[in-house]
CSV table of C-alpha atoms and ligand atoms in Angstrom, one decimal:
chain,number,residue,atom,x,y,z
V,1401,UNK,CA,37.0,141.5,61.5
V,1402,UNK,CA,33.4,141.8,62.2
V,1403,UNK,CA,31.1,138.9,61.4
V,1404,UNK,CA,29.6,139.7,57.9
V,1405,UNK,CA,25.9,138.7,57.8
V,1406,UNK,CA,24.4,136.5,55.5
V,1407,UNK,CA,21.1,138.0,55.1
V,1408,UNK,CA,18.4,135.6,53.3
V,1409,UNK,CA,15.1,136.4,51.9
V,1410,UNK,CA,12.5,134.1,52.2
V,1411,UNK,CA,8.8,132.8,52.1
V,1412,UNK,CA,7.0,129.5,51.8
V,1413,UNK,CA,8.7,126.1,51.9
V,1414,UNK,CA,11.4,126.2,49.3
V,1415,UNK,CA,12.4,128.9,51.2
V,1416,UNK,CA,12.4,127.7,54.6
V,1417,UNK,CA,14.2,124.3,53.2
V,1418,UNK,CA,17.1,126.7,52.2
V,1419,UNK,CA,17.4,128.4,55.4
V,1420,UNK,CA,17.6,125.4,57.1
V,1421,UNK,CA,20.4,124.3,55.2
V,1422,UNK,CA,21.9,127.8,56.0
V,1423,UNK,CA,21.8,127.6,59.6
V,1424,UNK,CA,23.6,124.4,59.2
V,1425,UNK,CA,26.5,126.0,57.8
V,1426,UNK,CA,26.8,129.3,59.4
V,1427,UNK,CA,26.8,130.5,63.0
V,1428,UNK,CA,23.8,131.7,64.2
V,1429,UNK,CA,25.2,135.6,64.3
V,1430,UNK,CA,26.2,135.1,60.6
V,1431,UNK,CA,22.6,134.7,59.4
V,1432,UNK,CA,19.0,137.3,59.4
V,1433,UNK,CA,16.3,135.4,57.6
V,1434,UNK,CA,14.2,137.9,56.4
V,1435,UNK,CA,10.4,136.8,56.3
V,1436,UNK,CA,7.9,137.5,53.6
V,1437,UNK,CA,4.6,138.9,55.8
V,1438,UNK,CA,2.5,139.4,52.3
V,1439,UNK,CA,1.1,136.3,53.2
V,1440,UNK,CA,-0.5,137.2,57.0
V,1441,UNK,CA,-3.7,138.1,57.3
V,1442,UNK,CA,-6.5,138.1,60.3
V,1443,UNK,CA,-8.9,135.0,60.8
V,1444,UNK,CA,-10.8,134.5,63.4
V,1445,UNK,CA,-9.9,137.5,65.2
V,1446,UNK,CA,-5.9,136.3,65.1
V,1447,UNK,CA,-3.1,137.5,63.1
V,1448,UNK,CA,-1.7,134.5,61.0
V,1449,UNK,CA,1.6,134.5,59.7
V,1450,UNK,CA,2.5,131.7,57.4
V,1451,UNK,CA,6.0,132.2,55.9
V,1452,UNK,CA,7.4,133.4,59.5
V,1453,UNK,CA,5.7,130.2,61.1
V,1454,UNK,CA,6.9,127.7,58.2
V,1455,UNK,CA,10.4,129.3,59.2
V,1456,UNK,CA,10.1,129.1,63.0
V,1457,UNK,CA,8.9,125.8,62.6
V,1458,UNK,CA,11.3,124.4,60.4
V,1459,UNK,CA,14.3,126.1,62.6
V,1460,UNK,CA,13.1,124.9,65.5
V,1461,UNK,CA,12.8,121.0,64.1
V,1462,UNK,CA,8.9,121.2,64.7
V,1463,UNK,CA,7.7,121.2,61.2
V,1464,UNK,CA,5.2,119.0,59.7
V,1465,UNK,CA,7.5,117.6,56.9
V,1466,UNK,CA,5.2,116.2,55.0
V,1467,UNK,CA,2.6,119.2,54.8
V,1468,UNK,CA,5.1,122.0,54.0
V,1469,UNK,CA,3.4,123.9,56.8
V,1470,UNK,CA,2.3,124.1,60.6
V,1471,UNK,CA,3.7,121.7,63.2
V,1472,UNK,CA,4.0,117.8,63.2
V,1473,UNK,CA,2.1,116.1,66.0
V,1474,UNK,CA,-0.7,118.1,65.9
V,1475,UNK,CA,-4.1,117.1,67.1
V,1476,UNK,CA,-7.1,119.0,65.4
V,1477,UNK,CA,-9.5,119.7,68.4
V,1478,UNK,CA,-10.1,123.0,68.2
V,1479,UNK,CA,-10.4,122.9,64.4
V,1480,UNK,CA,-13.1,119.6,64.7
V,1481,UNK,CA,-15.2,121.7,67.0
V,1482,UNK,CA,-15.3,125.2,65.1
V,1483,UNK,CA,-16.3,123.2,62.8
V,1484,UNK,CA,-19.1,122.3,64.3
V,1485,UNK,CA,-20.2,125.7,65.7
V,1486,UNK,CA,-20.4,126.9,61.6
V,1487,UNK,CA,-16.8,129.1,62.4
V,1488,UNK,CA,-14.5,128.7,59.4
V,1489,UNK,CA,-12.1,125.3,59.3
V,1490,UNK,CA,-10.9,126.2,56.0
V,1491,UNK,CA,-7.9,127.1,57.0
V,1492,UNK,CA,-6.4,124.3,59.1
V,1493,UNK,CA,-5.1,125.8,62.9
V,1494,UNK,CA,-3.6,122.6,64.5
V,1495,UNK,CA,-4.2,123.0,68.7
V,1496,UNK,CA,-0.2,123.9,69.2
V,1497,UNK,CA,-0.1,125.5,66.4
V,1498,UNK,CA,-3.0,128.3,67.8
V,1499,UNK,CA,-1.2,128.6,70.5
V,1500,UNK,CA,1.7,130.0,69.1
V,1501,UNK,CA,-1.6,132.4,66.7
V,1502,UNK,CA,-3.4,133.7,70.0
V,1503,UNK,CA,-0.4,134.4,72.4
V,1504,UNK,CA,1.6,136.2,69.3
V,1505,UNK,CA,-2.1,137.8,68.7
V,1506,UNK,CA,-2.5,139.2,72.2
V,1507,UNK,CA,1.6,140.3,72.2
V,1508,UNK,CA,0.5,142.5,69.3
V,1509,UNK,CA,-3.0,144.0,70.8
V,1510,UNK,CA,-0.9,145.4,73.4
V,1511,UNK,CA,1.5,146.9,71.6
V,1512,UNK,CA,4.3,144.9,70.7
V,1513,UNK,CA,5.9,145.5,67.3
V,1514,UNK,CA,5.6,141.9,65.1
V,1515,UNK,CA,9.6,142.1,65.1
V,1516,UNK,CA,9.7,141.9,69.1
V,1517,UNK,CA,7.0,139.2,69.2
V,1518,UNK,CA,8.5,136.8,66.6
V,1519,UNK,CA,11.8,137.6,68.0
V,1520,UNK,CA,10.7,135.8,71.4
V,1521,UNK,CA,9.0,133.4,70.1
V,1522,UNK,CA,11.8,131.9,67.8
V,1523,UNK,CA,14.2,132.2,71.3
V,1524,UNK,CA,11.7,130.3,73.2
V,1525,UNK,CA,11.7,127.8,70.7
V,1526,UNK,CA,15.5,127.3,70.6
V,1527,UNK,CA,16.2,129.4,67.5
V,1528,UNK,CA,19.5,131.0,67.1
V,1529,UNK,CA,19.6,132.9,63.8
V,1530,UNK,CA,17.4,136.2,63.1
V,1531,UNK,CA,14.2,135.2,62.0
V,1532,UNK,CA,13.1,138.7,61.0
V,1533,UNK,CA,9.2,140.2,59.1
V,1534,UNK,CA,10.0,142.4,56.2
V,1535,UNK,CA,8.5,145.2,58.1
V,1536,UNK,CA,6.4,145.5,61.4
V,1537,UNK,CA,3.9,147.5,59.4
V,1538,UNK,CA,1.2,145.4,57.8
V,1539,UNK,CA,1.8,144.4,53.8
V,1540,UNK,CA,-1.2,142.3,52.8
V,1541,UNK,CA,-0.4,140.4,49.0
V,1542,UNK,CA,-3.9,140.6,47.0
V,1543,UNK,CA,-5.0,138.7,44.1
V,1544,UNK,CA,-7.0,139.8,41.3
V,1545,UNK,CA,-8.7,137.0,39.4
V,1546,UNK,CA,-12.1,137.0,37.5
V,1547,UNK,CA,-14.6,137.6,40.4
V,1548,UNK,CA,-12.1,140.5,41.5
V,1549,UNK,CA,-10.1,141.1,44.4
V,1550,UNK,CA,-9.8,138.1,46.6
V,1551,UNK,CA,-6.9,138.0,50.0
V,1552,UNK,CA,-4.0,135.8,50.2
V,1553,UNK,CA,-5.1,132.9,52.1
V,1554,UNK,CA,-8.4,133.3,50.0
V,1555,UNK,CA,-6.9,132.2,47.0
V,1556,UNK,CA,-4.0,130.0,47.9
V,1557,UNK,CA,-5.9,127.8,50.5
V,1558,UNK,CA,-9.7,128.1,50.2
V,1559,UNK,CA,-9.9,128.2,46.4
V,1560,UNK,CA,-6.7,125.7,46.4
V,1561,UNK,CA,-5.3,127.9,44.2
V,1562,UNK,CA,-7.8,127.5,41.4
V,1563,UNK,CA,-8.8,130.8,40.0
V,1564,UNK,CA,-6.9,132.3,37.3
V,1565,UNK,CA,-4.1,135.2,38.5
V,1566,UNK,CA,-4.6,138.2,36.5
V,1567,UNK,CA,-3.0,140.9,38.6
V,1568,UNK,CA,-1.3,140.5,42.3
V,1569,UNK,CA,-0.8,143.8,44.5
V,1570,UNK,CA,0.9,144.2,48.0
V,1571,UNK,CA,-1.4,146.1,49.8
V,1572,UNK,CA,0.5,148.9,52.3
V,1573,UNK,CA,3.7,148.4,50.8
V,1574,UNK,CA,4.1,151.6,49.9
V,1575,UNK,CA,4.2,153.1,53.2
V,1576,UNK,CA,5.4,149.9,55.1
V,1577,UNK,CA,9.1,150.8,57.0
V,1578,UNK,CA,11.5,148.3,56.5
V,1579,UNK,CA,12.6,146.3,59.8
V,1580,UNK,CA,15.7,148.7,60.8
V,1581,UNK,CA,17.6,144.9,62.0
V,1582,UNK,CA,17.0,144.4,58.2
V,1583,UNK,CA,18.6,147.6,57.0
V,1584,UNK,CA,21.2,147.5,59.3
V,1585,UNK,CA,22.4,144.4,58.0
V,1586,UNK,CA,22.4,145.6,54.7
V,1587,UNK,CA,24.5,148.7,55.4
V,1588,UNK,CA,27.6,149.0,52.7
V,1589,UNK,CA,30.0,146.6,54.0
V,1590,UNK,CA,27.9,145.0,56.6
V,1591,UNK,CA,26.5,141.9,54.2
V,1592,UNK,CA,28.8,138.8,53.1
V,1593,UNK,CA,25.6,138.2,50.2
V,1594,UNK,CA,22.4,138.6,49.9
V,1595,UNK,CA,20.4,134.8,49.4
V,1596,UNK,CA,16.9,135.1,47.8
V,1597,UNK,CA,16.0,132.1,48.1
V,1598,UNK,CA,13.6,129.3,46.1
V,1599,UNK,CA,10.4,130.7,46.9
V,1600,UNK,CA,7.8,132.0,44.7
V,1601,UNK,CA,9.1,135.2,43.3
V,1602,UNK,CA,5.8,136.5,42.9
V,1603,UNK,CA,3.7,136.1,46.4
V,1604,UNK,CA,7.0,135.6,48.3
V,1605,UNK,CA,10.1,137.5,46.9
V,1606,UNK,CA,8.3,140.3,45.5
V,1607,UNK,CA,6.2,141.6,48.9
V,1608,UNK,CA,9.7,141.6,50.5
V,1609,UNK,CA,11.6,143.6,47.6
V,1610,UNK,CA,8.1,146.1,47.6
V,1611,UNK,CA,8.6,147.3,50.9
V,1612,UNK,CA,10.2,151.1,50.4
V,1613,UNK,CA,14.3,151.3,50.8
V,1614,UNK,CA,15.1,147.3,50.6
V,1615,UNK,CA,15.2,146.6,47.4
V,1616,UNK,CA,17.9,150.1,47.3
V,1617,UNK,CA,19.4,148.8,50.4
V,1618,UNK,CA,20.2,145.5,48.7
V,1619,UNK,CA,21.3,146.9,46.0
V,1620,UNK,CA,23.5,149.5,47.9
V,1621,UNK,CA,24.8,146.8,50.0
V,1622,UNK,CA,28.1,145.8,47.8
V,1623,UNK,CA,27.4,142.5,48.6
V,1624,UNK,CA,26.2,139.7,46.0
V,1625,UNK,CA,22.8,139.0,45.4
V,1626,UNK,CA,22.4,135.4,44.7
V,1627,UNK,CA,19.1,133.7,43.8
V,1628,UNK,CA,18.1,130.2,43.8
V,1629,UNK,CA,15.8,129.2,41.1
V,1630,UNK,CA,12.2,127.9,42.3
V,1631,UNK,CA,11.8,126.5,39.1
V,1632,UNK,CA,13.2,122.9,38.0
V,1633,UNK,CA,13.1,121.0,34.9
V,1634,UNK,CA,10.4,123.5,33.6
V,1635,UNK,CA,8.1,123.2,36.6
V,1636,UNK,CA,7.6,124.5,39.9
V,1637,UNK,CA,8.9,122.4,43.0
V,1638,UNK,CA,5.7,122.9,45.0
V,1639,UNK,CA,2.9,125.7,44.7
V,1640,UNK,CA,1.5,127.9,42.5
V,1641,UNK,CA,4.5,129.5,40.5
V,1642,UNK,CA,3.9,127.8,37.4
V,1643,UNK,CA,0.6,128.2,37.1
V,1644,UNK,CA,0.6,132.3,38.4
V,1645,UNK,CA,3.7,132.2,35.2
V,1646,UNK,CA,1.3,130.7,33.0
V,1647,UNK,CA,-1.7,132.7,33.8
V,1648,UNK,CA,0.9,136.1,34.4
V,1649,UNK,CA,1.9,135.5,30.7
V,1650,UNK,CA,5.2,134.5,31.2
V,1651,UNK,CA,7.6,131.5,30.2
V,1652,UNK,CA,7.6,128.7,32.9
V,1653,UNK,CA,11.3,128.3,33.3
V,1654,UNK,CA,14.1,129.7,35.2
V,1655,UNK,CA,15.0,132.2,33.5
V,1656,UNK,CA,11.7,134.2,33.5
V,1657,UNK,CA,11.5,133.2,37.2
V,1658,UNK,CA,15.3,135.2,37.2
V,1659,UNK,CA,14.2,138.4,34.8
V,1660,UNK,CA,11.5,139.3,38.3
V,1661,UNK,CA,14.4,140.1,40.2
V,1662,UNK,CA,16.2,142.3,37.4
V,1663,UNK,CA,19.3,144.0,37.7
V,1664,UNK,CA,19.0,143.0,41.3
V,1665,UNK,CA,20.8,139.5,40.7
V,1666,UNK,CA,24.6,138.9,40.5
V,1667,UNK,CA,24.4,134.8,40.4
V,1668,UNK,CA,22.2,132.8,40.1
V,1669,UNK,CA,22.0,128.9,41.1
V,1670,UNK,CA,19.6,126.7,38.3
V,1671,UNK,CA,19.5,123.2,38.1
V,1672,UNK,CA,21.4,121.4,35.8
V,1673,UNK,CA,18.5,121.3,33.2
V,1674,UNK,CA,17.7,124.7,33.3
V,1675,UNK,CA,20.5,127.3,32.4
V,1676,UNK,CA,19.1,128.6,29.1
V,1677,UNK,CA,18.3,132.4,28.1
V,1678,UNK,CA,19.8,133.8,31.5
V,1679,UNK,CA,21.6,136.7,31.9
V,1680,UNK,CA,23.7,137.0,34.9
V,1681,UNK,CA,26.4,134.7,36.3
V,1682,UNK,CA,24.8,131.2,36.9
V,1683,UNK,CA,25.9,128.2,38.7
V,1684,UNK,CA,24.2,124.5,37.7
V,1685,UNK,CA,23.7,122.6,41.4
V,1686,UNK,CA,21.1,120.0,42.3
V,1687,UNK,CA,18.1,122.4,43.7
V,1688,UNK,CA,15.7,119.8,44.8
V,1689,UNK,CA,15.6,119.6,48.5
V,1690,UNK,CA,14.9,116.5,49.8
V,1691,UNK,CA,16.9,115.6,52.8
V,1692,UNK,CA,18.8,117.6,55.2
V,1693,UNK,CA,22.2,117.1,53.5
V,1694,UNK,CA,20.2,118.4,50.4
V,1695,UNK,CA,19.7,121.9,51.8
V,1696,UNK,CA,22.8,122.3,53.5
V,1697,UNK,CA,24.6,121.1,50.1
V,1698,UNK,CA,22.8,123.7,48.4
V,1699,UNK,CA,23.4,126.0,50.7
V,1700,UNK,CA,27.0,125.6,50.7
V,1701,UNK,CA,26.9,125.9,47.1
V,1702,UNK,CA,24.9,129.5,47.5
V,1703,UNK,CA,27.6,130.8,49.8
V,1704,UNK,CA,30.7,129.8,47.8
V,1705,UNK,CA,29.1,131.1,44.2
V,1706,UNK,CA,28.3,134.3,46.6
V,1707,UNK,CA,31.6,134.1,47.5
V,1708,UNK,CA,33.5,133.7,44.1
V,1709,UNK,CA,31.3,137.1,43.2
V,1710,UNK,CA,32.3,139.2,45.6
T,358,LIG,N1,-1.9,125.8,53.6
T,358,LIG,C1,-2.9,125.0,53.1
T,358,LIG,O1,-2.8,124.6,51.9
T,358,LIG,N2,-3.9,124.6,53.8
T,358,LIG,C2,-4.1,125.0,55.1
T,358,LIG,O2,-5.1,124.7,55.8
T,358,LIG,C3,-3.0,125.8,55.7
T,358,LIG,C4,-3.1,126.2,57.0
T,358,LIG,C5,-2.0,126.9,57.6
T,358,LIG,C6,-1.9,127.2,58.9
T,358,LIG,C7,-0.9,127.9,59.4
T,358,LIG,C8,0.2,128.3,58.6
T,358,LIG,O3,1.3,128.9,59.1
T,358,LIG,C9,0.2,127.9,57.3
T,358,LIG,C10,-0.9,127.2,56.7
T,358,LIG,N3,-0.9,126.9,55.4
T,358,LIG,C11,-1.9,126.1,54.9
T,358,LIG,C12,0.2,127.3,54.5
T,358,LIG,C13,0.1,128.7,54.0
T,358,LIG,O4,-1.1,129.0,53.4
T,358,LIG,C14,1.3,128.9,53.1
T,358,LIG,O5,2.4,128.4,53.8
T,358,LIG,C15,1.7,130.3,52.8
T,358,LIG,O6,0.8,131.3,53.0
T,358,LIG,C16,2.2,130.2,51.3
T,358,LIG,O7,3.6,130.1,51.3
């Protein structure tokens, strides 16, 4: 029988955590982590990708575990000294880590698509499973607070999160393709389940089900969508999700976190605290990840509830 894919949807580090724990379970041909790209955007004159990097990283056993992002021993050179030349050191570019930012930066300028570039990049670096971008055209996520329109990175790292979400749009998903890998793996038979996992569902999930035809091919794929809740105990593991709930007018709990994804969802994993008020199929598991043996636990648990829906 041919191998069914696992195909996982993911941004940030909840998600990344997750996908660890997936590639500890499953061989490498059994799993396509789809990346959120709604986070990217150009600074100094390079194309940053976040969610694919936190990914790579975390595959590859190179992530900083402490700081959710980037890589672990770093040193800050080139950040110390644009500093000093008045260039922006907002946003923190560790030395290795700009490697990876201007080589994957000139790939791009001459002409490779952002799937064949993060492709190589996560085989140089030892990676077995698909490490995929939601599309190879540009989605840019967009934040509307008070003062207006603001980008991504603006609001999540410069302002640390601080002004109040009042509207969030995903700029060019409307007429961004969806990586064909992506689709493929979602044709009607092709997919053992669909994972969304615990990321924010607004900046992270959302950009990824926005892009034209994947939300449909999901849908179409007859296999079970299961979701892992980012929300615990009432609060959010890391990040902004409670706050963007809050401020969105929403309830801060698992369910509300659930009713984004709609009619999408046929499970859905919540920790033991949290079950209330939800509509679809749900499974009570420990969610927090801590260790490595956390997020493979998890992860096992994802596959077999994905399993017992099929
Ligand atoms: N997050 C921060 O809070 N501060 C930073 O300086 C920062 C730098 C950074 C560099 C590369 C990278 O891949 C991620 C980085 N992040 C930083 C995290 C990033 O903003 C978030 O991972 C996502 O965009 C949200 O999930």
């Amino acid at each position: 029988m041919n191998q069914r894919t696992v195909v996982a949807l993911s941004g940030g580090v909840g998600g990344a955590k997750l996908a660890l724990g997936l590639t500890r379970i499953l061989p490498p041909d059994d799993l396509l982590v789809v990346a959120n790209t709604g986070d990217d955007f150009e600074h100094l004159g390079l194309t940053i990708c976040p969610d694919t990097d936190t990914l790579t990283y975390v595959l590859a056993g190179l992530d900083n575990t402490e700081q959710g992002w980037g890589r672990r021993d770093e040193t800050w050179s080139f950040m110390d000294t644009i500093g000093t030349l008045g260039g922006a050191d907002w946003f923190r570019l560790g030395d290795r880590d700009l490697a990876l930012h201007v080589e994957r930066t000139r790939r791009l300028r001459a002409g490779e698509s952002l799937s064949q570039v993060t492709h190589d990049i996560t085989r140089r670096l030892g990676i077995g499973p698909r490490i995929l971008p939601m599309s190879d055209d540009p989605v840019r996520t967009r934040v509307r607070c008070d003062e207006g329109w603001i980008d991504f990175q603006e609001y999540f790292v410069h302002r640390q999160c601080r002004p109040v979400v009042r509207e969030l749009a995903f700029e060019g998903a409307g007429v961004a393709r969806p990586q064909p890998e992506v689709m493929a793996a979602l044709a009607p038979g092709r997919a053992r389940a669909v994972v969304i996992c615990p990321s924010n569902p607004f900046i992270s999930i959302e950009p990824i089900l926005a892009v034209p035809g994947l939300r449909a091919a999901i849908a179409a794929s007859g296999a079970p969508v299961v979701a892992v809740s980012p929300i615990v105990g009432g609060r959010a593991v890391k990040g902004p999700t409670a706050k963007m709930m809050e401020e969105l007018g929403l309830a801060v709990s698992a369910a509300s976190a659930a009713g984004r994804y709609g009619d999408l969802l046929d499970g859905y994993i919540v920790d033991e605290a949290d079950g209330a008020g939800i509509s679809v199929a749900t499974r009570a598991a420990p969610t927090l990840m801590k260790t490595v043996e956390d997020k493979e636990a998890l992860a096992r648990t994802v596959l077999d509830f994905a399993d017992s829906l099929a």
